[in-house]
Short mmCIF file of N, CA and C in Angstrom, two decimals:
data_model
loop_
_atom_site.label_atom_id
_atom_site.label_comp_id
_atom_site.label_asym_id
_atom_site.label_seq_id
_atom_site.Cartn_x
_atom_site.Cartn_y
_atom_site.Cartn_z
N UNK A 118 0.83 -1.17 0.00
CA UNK A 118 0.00 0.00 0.00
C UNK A 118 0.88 1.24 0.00
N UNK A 119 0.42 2.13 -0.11
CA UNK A 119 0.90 3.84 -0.13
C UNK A 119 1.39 4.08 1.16
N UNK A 120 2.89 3.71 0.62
CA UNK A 120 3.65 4.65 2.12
C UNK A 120 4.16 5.93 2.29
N UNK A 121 3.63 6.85 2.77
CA UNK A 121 4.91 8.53 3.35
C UNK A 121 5.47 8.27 4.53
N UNK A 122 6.66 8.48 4.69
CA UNK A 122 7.26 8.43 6.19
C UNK A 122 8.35 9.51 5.95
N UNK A 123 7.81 10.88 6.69
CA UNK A 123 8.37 11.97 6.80
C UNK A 123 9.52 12.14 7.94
N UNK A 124 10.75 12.48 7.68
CA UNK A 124 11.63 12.83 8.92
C UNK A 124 12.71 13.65 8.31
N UNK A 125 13.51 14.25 9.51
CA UNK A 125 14.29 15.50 9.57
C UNK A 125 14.08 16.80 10.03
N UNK A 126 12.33 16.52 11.03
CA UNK A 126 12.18 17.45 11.84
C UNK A 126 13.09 17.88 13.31
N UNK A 127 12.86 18.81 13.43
CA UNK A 127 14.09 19.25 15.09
C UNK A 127 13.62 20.52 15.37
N UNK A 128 14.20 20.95 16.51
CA UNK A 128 14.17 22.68 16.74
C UNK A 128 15.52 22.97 16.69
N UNK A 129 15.05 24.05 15.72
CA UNK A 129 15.95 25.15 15.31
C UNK A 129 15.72 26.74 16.06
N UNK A 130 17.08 27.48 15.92
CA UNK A 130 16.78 28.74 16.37
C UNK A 130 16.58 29.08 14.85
N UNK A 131 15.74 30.40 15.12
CA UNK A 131 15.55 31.27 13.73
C UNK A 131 16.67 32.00 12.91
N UNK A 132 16.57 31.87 11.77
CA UNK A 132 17.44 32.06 10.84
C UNK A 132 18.36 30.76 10.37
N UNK A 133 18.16 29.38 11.29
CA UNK A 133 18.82 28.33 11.04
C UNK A 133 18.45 27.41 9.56
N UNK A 134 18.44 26.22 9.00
CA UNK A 134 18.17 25.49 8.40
C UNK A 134 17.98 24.14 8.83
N UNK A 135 16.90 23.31 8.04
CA UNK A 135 17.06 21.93 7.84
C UNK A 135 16.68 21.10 6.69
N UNK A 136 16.81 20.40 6.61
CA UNK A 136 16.24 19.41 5.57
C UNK A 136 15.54 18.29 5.74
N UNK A 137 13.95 17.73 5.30
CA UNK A 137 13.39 17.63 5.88
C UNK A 137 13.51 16.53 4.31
N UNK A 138 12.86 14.66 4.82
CA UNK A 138 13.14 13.91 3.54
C UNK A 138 11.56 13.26 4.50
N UNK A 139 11.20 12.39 2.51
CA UNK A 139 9.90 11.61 2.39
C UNK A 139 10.25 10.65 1.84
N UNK A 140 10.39 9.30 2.37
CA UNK A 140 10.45 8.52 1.85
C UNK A 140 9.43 7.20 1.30
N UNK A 141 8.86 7.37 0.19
CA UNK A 141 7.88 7.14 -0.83
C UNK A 141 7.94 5.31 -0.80
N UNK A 142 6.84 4.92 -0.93
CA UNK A 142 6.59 3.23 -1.11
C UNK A 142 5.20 2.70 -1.71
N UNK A 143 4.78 1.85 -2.20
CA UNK A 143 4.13 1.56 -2.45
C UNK A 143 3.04 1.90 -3.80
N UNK A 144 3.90 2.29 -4.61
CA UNK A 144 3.23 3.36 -5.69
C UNK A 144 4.67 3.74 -6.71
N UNK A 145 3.85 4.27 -7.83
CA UNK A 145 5.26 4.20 -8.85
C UNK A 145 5.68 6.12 -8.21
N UNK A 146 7.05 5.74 -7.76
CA UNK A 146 6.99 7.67 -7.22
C UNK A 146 7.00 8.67 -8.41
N UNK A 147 7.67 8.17 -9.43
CA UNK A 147 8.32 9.00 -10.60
C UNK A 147 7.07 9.10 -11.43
N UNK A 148 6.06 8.40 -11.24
CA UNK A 148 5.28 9.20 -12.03
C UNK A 148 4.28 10.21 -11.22
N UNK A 149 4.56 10.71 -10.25
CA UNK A 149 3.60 11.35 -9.17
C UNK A 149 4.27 12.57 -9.05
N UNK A 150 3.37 14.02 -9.53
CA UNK A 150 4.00 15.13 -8.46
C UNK A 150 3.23 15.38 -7.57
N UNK A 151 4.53 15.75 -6.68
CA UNK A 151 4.29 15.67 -4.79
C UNK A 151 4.51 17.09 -4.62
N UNK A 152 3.89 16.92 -2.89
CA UNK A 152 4.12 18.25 -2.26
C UNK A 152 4.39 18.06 -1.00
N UNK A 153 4.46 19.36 -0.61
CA UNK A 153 4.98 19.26 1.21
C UNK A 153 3.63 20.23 1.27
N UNK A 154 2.96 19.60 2.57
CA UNK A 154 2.09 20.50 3.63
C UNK A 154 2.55 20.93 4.52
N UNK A 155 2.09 21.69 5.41
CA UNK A 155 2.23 21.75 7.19
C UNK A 155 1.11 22.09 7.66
N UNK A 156 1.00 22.20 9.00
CA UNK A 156 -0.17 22.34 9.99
C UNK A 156 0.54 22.98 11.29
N UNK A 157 0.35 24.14 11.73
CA UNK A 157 0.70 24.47 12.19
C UNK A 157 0.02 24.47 13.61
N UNK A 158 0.49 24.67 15.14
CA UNK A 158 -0.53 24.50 15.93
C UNK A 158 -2.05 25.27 16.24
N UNK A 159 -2.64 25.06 16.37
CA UNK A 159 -4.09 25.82 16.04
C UNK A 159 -4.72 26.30 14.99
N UNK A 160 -3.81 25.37 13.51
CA UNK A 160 -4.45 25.86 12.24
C UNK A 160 -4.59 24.56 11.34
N UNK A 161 -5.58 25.29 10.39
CA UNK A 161 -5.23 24.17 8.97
C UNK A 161 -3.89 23.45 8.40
N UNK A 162 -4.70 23.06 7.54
CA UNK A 162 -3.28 22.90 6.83
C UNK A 162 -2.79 23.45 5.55
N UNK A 163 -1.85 23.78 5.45
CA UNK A 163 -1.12 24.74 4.76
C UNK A 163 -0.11 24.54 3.53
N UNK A 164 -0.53 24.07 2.08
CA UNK A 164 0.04 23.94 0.97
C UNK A 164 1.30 25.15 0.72
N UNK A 165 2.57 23.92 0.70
CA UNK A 165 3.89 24.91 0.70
C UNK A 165 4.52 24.75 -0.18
N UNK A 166 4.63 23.87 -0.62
CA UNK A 166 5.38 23.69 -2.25
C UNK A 166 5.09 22.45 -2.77
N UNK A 167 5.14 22.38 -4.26
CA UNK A 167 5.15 21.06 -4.69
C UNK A 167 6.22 21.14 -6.35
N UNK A 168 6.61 19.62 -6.44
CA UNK A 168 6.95 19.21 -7.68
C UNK A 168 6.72 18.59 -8.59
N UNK A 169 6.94 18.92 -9.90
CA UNK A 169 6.33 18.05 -10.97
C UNK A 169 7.28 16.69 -10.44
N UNK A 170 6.83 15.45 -11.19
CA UNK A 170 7.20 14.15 -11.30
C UNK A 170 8.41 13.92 -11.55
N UNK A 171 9.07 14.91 -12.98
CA UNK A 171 10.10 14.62 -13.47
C UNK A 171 11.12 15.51 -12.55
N UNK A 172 10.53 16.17 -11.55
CA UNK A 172 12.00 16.88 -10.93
C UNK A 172 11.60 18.98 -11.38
N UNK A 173 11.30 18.52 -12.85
CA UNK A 173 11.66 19.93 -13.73
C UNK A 173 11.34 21.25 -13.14
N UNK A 174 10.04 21.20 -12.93
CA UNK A 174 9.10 22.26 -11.91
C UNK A 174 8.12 22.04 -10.55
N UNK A 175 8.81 23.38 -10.04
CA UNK A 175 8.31 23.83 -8.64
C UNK A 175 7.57 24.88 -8.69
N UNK A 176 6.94 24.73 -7.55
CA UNK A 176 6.30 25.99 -7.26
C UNK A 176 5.72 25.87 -5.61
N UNK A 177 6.21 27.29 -4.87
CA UNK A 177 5.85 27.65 -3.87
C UNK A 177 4.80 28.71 -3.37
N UNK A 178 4.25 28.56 -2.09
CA UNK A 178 3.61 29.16 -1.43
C UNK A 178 4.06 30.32 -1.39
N UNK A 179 3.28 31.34 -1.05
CA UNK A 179 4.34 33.00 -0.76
C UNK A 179 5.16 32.69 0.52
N UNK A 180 4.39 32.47 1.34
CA UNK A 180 4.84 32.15 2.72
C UNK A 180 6.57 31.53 2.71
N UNK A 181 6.86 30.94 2.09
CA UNK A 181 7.96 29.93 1.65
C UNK A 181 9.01 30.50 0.64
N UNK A 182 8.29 31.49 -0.32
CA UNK A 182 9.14 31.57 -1.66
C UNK A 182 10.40 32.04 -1.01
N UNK A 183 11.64 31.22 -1.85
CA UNK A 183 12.67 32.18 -1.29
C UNK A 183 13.71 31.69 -0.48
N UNK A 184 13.28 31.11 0.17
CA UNK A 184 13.28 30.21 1.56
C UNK A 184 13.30 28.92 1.99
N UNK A 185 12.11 28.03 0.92
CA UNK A 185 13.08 26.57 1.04
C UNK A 185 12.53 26.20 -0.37
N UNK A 186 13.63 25.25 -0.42
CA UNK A 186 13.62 24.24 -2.21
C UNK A 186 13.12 23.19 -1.90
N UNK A 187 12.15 22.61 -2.85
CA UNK A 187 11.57 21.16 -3.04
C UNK A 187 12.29 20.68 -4.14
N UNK A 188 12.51 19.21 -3.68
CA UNK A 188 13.73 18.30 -4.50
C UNK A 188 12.94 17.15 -4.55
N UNK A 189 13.71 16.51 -5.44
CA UNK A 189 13.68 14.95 -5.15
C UNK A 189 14.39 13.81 -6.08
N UNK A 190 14.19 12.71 -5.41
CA UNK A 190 15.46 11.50 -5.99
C UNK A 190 14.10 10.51 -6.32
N UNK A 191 13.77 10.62 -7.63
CA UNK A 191 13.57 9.27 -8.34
C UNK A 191 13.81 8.08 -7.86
N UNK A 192 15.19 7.97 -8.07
CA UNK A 192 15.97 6.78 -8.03
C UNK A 192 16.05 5.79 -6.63
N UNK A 193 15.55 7.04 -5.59
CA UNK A 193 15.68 6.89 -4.14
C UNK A 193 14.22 6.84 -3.56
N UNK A 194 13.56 6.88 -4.58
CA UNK A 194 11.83 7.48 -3.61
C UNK A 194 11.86 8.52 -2.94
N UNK A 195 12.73 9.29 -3.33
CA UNK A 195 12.43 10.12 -1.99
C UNK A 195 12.30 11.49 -2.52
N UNK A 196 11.51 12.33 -1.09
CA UNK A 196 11.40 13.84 -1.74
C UNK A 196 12.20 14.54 -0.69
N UNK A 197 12.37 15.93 -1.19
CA UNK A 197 12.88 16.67 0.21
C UNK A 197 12.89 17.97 0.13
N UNK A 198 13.15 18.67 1.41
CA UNK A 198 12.29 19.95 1.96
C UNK A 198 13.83 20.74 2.39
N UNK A 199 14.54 21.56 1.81
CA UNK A 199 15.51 22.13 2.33
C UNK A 199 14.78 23.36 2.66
N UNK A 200 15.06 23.75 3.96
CA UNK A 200 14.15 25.02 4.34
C UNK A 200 15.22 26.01 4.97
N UNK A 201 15.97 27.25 4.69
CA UNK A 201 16.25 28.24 5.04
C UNK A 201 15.74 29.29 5.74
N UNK A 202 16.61 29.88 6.30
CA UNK A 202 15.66 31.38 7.35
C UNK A 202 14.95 31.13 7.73
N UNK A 203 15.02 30.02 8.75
CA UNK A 203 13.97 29.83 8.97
C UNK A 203 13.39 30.58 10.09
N UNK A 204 11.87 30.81 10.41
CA UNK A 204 10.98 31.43 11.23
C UNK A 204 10.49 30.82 12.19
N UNK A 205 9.64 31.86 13.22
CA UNK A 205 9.18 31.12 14.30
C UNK A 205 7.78 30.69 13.76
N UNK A 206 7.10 31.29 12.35
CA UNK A 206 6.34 31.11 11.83
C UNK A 206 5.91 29.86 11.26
N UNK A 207 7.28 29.22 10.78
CA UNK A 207 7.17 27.70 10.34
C UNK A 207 7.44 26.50 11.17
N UNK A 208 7.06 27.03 12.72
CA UNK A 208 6.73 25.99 13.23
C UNK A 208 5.35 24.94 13.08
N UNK A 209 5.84 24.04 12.92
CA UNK A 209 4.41 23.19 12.19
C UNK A 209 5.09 21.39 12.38
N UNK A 210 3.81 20.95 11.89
CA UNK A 210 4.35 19.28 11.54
C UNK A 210 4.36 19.36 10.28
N UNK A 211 5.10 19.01 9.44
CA UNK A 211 5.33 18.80 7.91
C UNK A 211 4.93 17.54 7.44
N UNK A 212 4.41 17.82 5.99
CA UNK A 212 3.96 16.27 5.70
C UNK A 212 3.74 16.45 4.15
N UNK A 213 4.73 15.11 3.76
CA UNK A 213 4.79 15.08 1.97
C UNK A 213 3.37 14.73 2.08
N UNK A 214 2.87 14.69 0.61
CA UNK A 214 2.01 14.27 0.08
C UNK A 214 1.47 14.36 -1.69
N UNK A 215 0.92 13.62 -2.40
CA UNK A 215 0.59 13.78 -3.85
C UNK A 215 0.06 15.29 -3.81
N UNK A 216 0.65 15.48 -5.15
CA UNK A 216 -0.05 17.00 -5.29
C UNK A 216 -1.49 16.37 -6.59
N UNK A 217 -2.26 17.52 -6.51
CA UNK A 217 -2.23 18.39 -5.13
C UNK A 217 -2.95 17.83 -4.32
N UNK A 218 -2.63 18.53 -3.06
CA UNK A 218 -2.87 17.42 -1.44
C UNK A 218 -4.16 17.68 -1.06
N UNK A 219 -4.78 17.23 -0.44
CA UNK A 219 -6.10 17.00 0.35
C UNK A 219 -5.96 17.98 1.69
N UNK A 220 -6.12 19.04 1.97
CA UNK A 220 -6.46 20.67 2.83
C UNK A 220 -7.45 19.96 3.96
N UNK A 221 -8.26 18.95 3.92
CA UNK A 221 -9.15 19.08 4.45
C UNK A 221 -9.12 18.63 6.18
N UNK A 222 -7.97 17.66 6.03
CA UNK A 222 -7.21 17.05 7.24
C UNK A 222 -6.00 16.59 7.39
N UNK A 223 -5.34 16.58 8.55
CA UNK A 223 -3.74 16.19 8.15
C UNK A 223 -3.92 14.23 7.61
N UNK A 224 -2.94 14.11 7.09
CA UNK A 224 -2.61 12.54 7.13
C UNK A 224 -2.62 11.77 8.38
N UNK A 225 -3.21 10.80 8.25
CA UNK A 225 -3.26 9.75 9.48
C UNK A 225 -1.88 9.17 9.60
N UNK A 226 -0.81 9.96 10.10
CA UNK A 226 0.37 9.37 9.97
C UNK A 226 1.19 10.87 11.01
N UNK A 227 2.33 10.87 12.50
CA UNK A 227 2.54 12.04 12.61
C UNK A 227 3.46 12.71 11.87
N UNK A 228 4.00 12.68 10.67
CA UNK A 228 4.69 13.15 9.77
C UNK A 228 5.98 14.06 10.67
N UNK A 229 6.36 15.23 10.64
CA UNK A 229 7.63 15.34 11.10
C UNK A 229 7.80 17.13 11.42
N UNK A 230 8.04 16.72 13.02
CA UNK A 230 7.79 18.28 13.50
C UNK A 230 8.90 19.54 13.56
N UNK A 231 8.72 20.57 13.32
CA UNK A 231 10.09 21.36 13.00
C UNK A 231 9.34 22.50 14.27
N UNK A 232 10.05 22.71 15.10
CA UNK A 232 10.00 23.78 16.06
C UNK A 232 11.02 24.89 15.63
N UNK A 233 10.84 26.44 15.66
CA UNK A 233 11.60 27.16 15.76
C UNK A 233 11.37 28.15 16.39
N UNK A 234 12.77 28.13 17.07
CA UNK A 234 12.20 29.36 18.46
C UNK A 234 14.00 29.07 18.81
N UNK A 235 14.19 30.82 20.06
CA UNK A 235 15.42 30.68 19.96
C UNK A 235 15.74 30.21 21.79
#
């Protein structure tokens, strides 16, 4: 079946970085473009970037532009979330998912929490 298993969450102080990986199963990955969500505490959830299948094109949230790159390895299943400057704003749980993603609830899965604060 359809696996996401999100990790490379931590707390960071602001202005720090991390990189945040999805590692994909159960499904052909390379033909799927994906995205990263978050949910932040006391909110929805929040469409932040996604990629086409082949790698070629991205596109981000405003919130994000600027700030972190969506990647990914074919070859590896995997996607990933390099996030810069980062804010106290993007504290959230992060969570890959097919684009475009389902807003309506997080994934039944706790995907991977990034705290930032100093």
């Amino acid at each position: 079946q359809v696996q996401l298993v999100e990790s490379g969450g931590d707390l960071v102080t602001p202005g720090g970085s991390l990189r945040l990986s999805c590692a994909a199963s159960g499904f052909i990955f390379s033909s799927v473009d994906m995205s990263w969500v978050r949910q932040a505490p006391g909110k929805g959830l929040e469409w932040i970037a996604a990629i086409e299948n082949t790698g070629e094109n991205t596109k981000y949230a405003d919130s994000v532009k600027g700030r972190f790159t969506i990647s990914r390895d074919n070859a590896k299943n995997t996607l990933y979330l390099q996030m810069s400057s980062l804010e106290p704003a993007d504290t959230a749980v992060y969570y890959c998912a097919e684009y475009p993603p389902d807003l309506r609830a997080p994934p039944p899965r706790q995907g991977t929490q990034v705290t930032v604060s100093s």
